[in-house]
């Protein structure tokens, strides 16, 4: 029977038996065993500095896991650690609760065995945090956000987006979807509680990253940095903007290499709906090209060649052309999505139309004050076009370019339309339709990463990889679309490849930042595409997955224990003779640094481990029908079809719970409200 707590003493001669009820299991030990580590939970408990609860037998009750406590008590008895099958992190969590400093140090060393501040084998380098720019610029009073002395604009309300109302699918949502929405709603509430101070108290938090050829642009809350990538894969800071008057909302970059000199155009959009444009050379010399506005909210900013393009959901297009140095804005139908191919800009609209702007004709049309917007196609059902992917087949001597467009709608339908070279000037024709999603399709992609070869008596056939992502869970579907002599073949048609989820719990309030940190797919249409999965905002871990099947390629852990707040996938040319384009993942962190990861090495290791070669995948000749080809694929690779219960690619349930626990996210009462579409 334990003595009253008032009789506790540090004198070894005053030892006595202490009975503990830990989670319903009784442990008997001594006072000296529990209290030899000073300033711990037990010294406070036995000295009376901490209130205690006793059971009917008089044992002190401690509401902890008895299996883990058994290991803790054995350490206090023997001063030796026996994990007893427990995870190091689990035991360390309990050691922190009980304040056992010597045990915490030992377990921390155990964790250091498998972790390093230098990152994993795929870690390629780091761009250090920049110094904060000057708060004010002397003798500058222009209306440009770059030259204003005001720096407290984060509290200003932004103009509401004039986005069209999408028709939402009316099918009943599942109960697990309501739980997913519940977590997102809680994250939204957490974001609301810190939106105003976050931008001011975390000025070095990386918000957006954009890359083009050898240029990297990193956006923070109130300034922008531009870096040049050298042939030795080092990063040189070319330009750092002064502190802006308003919050940075969008960035874009275009790089042009002439001989050995690179020139770049950098565009920055601000919260007051203005756009600044700068020309920066390899020496860091900067020339401001102008400040532009469409007088509406800017939802997308990008380059088509050397032309800067700004889009607004309300139905407005702004274009700046480098040759004429002119800026022009024009009203169009409300825009819900876009894509580019060559010199063409394709706009998906809320009324179901698909409009086309030819950038090559832009300088000539400036005199007429017209961007020459023409309707290319209209959805047969008039559904809102929520996503686009345009692919131009290579032009050959036998035939010209085929235009292939995959688009998704607000009702979850994915359509594939084609335009033959000999039918140029006519509308594309509907090739195939897939009614496979219950929510708006937020992303769609056409890719030609696979090569299919048959017998020598048959021509080579190329398989087009098609992928769609809907707004519910980021549910992904993929297909193989067979080509014959460069043209899509109707036999055997499309074959389902995979179906999986890329679960992300980003806050629904951070619409701007989320546009730059979506799961993907990332990569050129003629290369292997990847998905980047960030489970929650400010997570320190990313899951990189193969876009075609969802298989996990690698995981990326922040090397500085700093949250990953932004990311971007980009292919860098080593700029050396015979060098290979290498895919890199740029991860912006909360401390202002940008960590670089080599995804090409990760892909090589992945294919080596799985015994596959993405460049030369040999499949049997084209089957007479779809069922025969499907049987052949299953016989060759049992994992060619991925179902929704497969955790091999994405995080396991335990990994998901670990990430949530590490960020102290608690689930609130489930809400049945559906998350809005974020297709644009």
Short mmCIF file of C-alpha atoms in Angstrom, two decimals, residues 177-426:
data_model
loop_
_atom_site.label_atom_id
_atom_site.label_comp_id
_atom_site.label_asym_id
_atom_site.label_seq_id
_atom_site.Cartn_x
_atom_site.Cartn_y
_atom_site.Cartn_z
CA UNK A 177 -17.02 11.87 -48.38
CA UNK A 178 -18.77 13.67 -45.51
CA UNK A 179 -15.92 12.75 -43.20
CA UNK A 180 -13.43 14.05 -45.74
CA UNK A 181 -15.38 17.32 -46.00
CA UNK A 182 -15.44 17.50 -42.20
CA UNK A 183 -11.64 17.59 -41.99
CA UNK A 184 -11.46 20.16 -44.79
CA UNK A 185 -14.02 22.33 -42.97
CA UNK A 186 -11.93 22.21 -39.81
CA UNK A 187 -8.83 23.22 -41.74
CA UNK A 188 -10.81 26.09 -43.20
CA UNK A 189 -11.76 27.29 -39.72
CA UNK A 190 -8.13 27.03 -38.62
CA UNK A 191 -7.07 29.02 -41.68
CA UNK A 192 -9.68 31.70 -41.01
CA UNK A 193 -8.39 32.18 -37.48
CA UNK A 194 -4.89 33.00 -38.69
CA UNK A 195 -5.35 34.41 -42.20
CA UNK A 196 -4.60 38.02 -41.28
CA UNK A 197 -1.55 37.56 -39.01
CA UNK A 198 -0.15 34.68 -41.08
CA UNK A 199 0.98 36.87 -43.97
CA UNK A 200 2.56 39.41 -41.66
CA UNK A 201 4.14 37.08 -39.07
CA UNK A 202 5.48 34.65 -41.70
CA UNK A 203 6.89 36.99 -44.37
CA UNK A 204 9.45 34.37 -45.50
CA UNK A 205 6.91 31.60 -46.03
CA UNK A 206 7.18 30.42 -49.65
CA UNK A 207 3.78 30.82 -51.32
CA UNK A 208 4.35 29.97 -54.98
CA UNK A 209 7.09 28.58 -57.22
CA UNK A 210 7.26 28.76 -61.02
CA UNK A 211 10.03 27.55 -63.35
CA UNK A 212 10.86 27.74 -67.05
CA UNK A 213 14.05 26.37 -68.67
CA UNK A 214 16.83 27.76 -66.40
CA UNK A 215 14.77 30.29 -64.42
CA UNK A 216 13.13 29.80 -61.02
CA UNK A 217 10.71 32.36 -59.55
CA UNK A 218 9.81 32.14 -55.86
CA UNK A 219 6.97 34.26 -54.45
CA UNK A 220 6.60 35.23 -50.81
CA UNK A 221 3.78 37.24 -49.29
CA UNK A 222 5.11 40.68 -50.27
CA UNK A 223 8.14 40.14 -52.51
CA UNK A 224 9.49 37.93 -55.30
CA UNK A 225 12.92 36.38 -55.99
CA UNK A 226 14.24 35.29 -59.40
CA UNK A 227 17.02 32.69 -59.66
CA UNK A 228 19.14 31.38 -62.53
CA UNK A 229 20.15 27.72 -62.68
CA UNK A 230 23.76 27.27 -63.81
CA UNK A 231 25.15 24.32 -65.75
CA UNK A 232 26.53 23.00 -62.45
CA UNK A 233 23.03 22.97 -60.94
CA UNK A 234 23.71 25.88 -58.61
CA UNK A 235 21.25 28.70 -58.08
CA UNK A 236 22.18 32.38 -58.47
CA UNK A 237 19.87 35.12 -57.20
CA UNK A 238 19.35 37.54 -60.11
CA UNK A 239 16.72 39.85 -58.72
CA UNK A 240 14.79 40.43 -55.53
CA UNK A 241 11.87 42.79 -55.69
CA UNK A 242 11.32 45.47 -53.06
CA UNK A 243 8.53 44.92 -50.59
CA UNK A 244 5.20 45.23 -52.36
CA UNK A 245 2.24 47.27 -51.23
CA UNK A 246 -0.24 44.46 -51.76
CA UNK A 247 -0.21 40.69 -51.48
CA UNK A 248 1.32 38.70 -54.36
CA UNK A 249 -1.38 36.48 -55.90
CA UNK A 250 0.15 35.06 -59.13
CA UNK A 251 3.54 34.71 -60.80
CA UNK A 252 4.72 33.62 -64.26
CA UNK A 253 8.07 33.39 -66.06
CA UNK A 254 9.25 32.93 -69.64
CA UNK A 255 12.90 32.33 -70.55
CA UNK A 256 14.50 32.83 -73.95
CA UNK A 257 18.03 31.57 -74.58
CA UNK A 258 20.07 33.23 -77.34
CA UNK A 259 23.58 31.75 -77.82
CA UNK A 260 24.94 31.58 -74.26
CA UNK A 261 22.78 34.36 -72.80
CA UNK A 262 19.35 33.87 -71.26
CA UNK A 263 16.72 36.57 -70.97
CA UNK A 264 13.55 36.22 -69.00
CA UNK A 265 10.22 37.96 -68.56
CA UNK A 266 8.74 37.81 -65.06
CA UNK A 267 5.10 38.71 -64.43
CA UNK A 268 3.64 39.29 -60.97
CA UNK A 269 -0.04 39.83 -60.19
CA UNK A 270 -1.14 41.58 -57.01
CA UNK A 271 -4.16 41.63 -54.78
CA UNK A 272 -5.27 45.00 -56.18
CA UNK A 273 -5.77 43.33 -59.61
CA UNK A 274 -2.69 44.85 -61.25
CA UNK A 275 0.12 43.04 -63.09
CA UNK A 276 3.77 44.08 -63.12
CA UNK A 277 6.11 42.88 -65.88
CA UNK A 278 9.93 42.92 -65.77
CA UNK A 279 12.73 41.94 -68.14
CA UNK A 280 15.76 40.38 -66.38
CA UNK A 281 19.00 39.24 -68.03
CA UNK A 282 21.69 36.84 -66.79
CA UNK A 283 23.58 39.68 -65.12
CA UNK A 284 20.59 40.68 -63.04
CA UNK A 285 19.88 43.88 -64.98
CA UNK A 286 16.19 44.65 -64.66
CA UNK A 287 13.91 46.68 -66.90
CA UNK A 288 10.31 47.32 -65.96
CA UNK A 289 8.04 46.77 -68.97
CA UNK A 290 4.92 48.20 -67.43
CA UNK A 291 2.01 47.90 -65.06
CA UNK A 292 -1.27 46.54 -66.46
CA UNK A 293 -4.81 45.98 -65.26
CA UNK A 294 -8.04 44.40 -66.50
CA UNK A 295 -10.11 46.07 -63.73
CA UNK A 296 -11.32 42.63 -62.63
CA UNK A 297 -9.92 39.88 -60.43
CA UNK A 298 -7.02 37.98 -62.01
CA UNK A 299 -7.39 34.22 -61.73
CA UNK A 300 -4.58 32.95 -63.98
CA UNK A 301 -1.29 34.38 -65.20
CA UNK A 302 1.01 32.62 -67.68
CA UNK A 303 3.00 32.96 -70.91
CA UNK A 304 2.31 31.59 -74.39
CA UNK A 305 5.68 32.01 -76.03
CA UNK A 306 6.70 35.58 -75.25
CA UNK A 307 3.12 36.79 -74.84
CA UNK A 308 1.89 37.35 -71.31
CA UNK A 309 -1.71 36.23 -70.74
CA UNK A 310 -4.01 37.05 -67.84
CA UNK A 311 -7.44 35.44 -67.39
CA UNK A 312 -10.41 36.26 -65.20
CA UNK A 313 -13.25 33.88 -64.42
CA UNK A 314 -15.69 36.71 -65.02
CA UNK A 315 -14.90 36.45 -68.73
CA UNK A 316 -11.97 38.69 -69.55
CA UNK A 317 -8.67 38.04 -71.35
CA UNK A 318 -5.64 40.33 -71.20
CA UNK A 319 -2.62 39.84 -73.48
CA UNK A 320 0.73 41.65 -73.69
CA UNK A 321 2.78 40.99 -76.83
CA UNK A 322 6.55 41.36 -76.69
CA UNK A 323 6.97 42.40 -80.34
CA UNK A 324 4.47 45.26 -80.28
CA UNK A 325 4.83 46.06 -76.54
CA UNK A 326 1.04 46.46 -76.48
CA UNK A 327 -1.47 45.39 -73.83
CA UNK A 328 -5.04 44.58 -74.72
CA UNK A 329 -7.97 43.26 -72.71
CA UNK A 330 -11.16 41.84 -74.20
CA UNK A 331 -14.43 40.48 -72.84
CA UNK A 332 -15.34 36.87 -73.60
CA UNK A 333 -17.67 34.27 -72.12
CA UNK A 334 -17.11 33.46 -68.41
CA UNK A 335 -13.99 31.26 -68.31
CA UNK A 336 -13.80 28.05 -66.29
CA UNK A 337 -10.49 26.51 -67.55
CA UNK A 338 -7.78 26.84 -70.18
CA UNK A 339 -4.87 25.07 -71.89
CA UNK A 340 -2.19 25.97 -74.43
CA UNK A 341 -0.62 24.15 -77.37
CA UNK A 342 1.98 25.78 -79.58
CA UNK A 343 0.75 29.29 -80.33
CA UNK A 344 -2.88 28.44 -79.50
CA UNK A 345 -4.79 29.35 -76.36
CA UNK A 346 -7.92 27.26 -75.74
CA UNK A 347 -10.53 28.57 -73.28
CA UNK A 348 -13.20 26.40 -71.68
CA UNK A 349 -16.31 28.41 -70.84
CA UNK A 350 -19.21 28.14 -68.43
CA UNK A 351 -21.77 27.94 -71.25
CA UNK A 352 -20.15 24.77 -72.66
CA UNK A 353 -18.28 26.49 -75.49
CA UNK A 354 -14.58 26.08 -76.25
CA UNK A 355 -12.92 29.22 -77.66
CA UNK A 356 -9.63 29.57 -79.52
CA UNK A 357 -7.13 32.47 -79.72
CA UNK A 358 -4.24 32.22 -82.21
CA UNK A 359 -1.27 34.10 -80.75
CA UNK A 360 0.54 34.22 -84.10
CA UNK A 361 -2.17 36.52 -85.46
CA UNK A 362 -2.18 38.71 -82.38
CA UNK A 363 0.13 41.52 -83.63
CA UNK A 364 -1.93 41.95 -86.81
CA UNK A 365 -5.21 42.08 -84.89
CA UNK A 366 -3.99 44.81 -82.56
CA UNK A 367 -4.86 47.41 -85.19
CA UNK A 368 -8.44 46.19 -85.18
CA UNK A 369 -8.58 46.13 -81.38
CA UNK A 370 -9.59 42.48 -81.59
CA UNK A 371 -8.00 39.31 -80.19
CA UNK A 372 -9.76 37.17 -82.82
CA UNK A 373 -11.57 34.84 -80.43
CA UNK A 374 -13.29 32.05 -82.35
CA UNK A 375 -15.51 29.24 -81.12
CA UNK A 376 -13.79 25.90 -81.66
CA UNK A 377 -16.33 23.49 -80.20
CA UNK A 378 -19.46 23.35 -78.04
CA UNK A 379 -20.33 20.58 -75.60
CA UNK A 380 -23.33 18.61 -76.90
CA UNK A 381 -25.09 18.85 -73.52
CA UNK A 382 -24.11 22.45 -72.84
CA UNK A 383 -22.27 21.46 -69.64
CA UNK A 384 -19.64 23.75 -68.17
CA UNK A 385 -16.17 22.79 -69.38
CA UNK A 386 -14.14 22.49 -66.18
CA UNK A 387 -10.78 21.15 -67.46
CA UNK A 388 -8.82 20.95 -70.73
CA UNK A 389 -5.84 19.13 -72.19
CA UNK A 390 -4.72 19.88 -75.76
CA UNK A 391 -2.28 17.66 -77.64
CA UNK A 392 -0.76 18.31 -81.08
CA UNK A 393 0.53 15.18 -82.82
CA UNK A 394 3.94 15.59 -84.52
CA UNK A 395 3.72 16.86 -88.08
CA UNK A 396 5.08 14.40 -90.66
CA UNK A 397 5.48 14.27 -94.43
CA UNK A 398 2.54 11.88 -94.61
CA UNK A 399 0.11 14.02 -92.65
CA UNK A 400 -0.09 17.30 -90.77
CA UNK A 401 -0.88 17.97 -87.12
CA UNK A 402 -3.81 16.22 -85.53
CA UNK A 403 -5.43 18.30 -82.80
CA UNK A 404 -6.61 16.17 -79.88
CA UNK A 405 -8.49 17.72 -76.98
CA UNK A 406 -9.64 15.96 -73.83
CA UNK A 407 -11.99 17.98 -71.66
CA UNK A 408 -13.98 17.39 -68.49
CA UNK A 409 -17.36 18.83 -67.54
CA UNK A 410 -19.18 19.90 -64.41
CA UNK A 411 -21.28 16.71 -64.58
CA UNK A 412 -18.25 14.41 -64.37
CA UNK A 413 -18.06 13.53 -68.08
CA UNK A 414 -14.73 13.28 -69.94
CA UNK A 415 -14.87 13.79 -73.72
CA UNK A 416 -12.16 13.28 -76.33
CA UNK A 417 -12.48 15.33 -79.55
CA UNK A 418 -10.29 15.26 -82.68
CA UNK A 419 -9.58 17.50 -85.64
CA UNK A 420 -7.97 15.95 -88.75
CA UNK A 421 -5.41 17.96 -90.76
CA UNK A 422 -7.59 17.75 -93.85
CA UNK A 423 -10.57 19.16 -91.93
CA UNK A 424 -8.76 22.29 -90.74
CA UNK A 425 -11.23 25.13 -90.48
CA UNK A 426 -14.01 22.79 -89.37
#
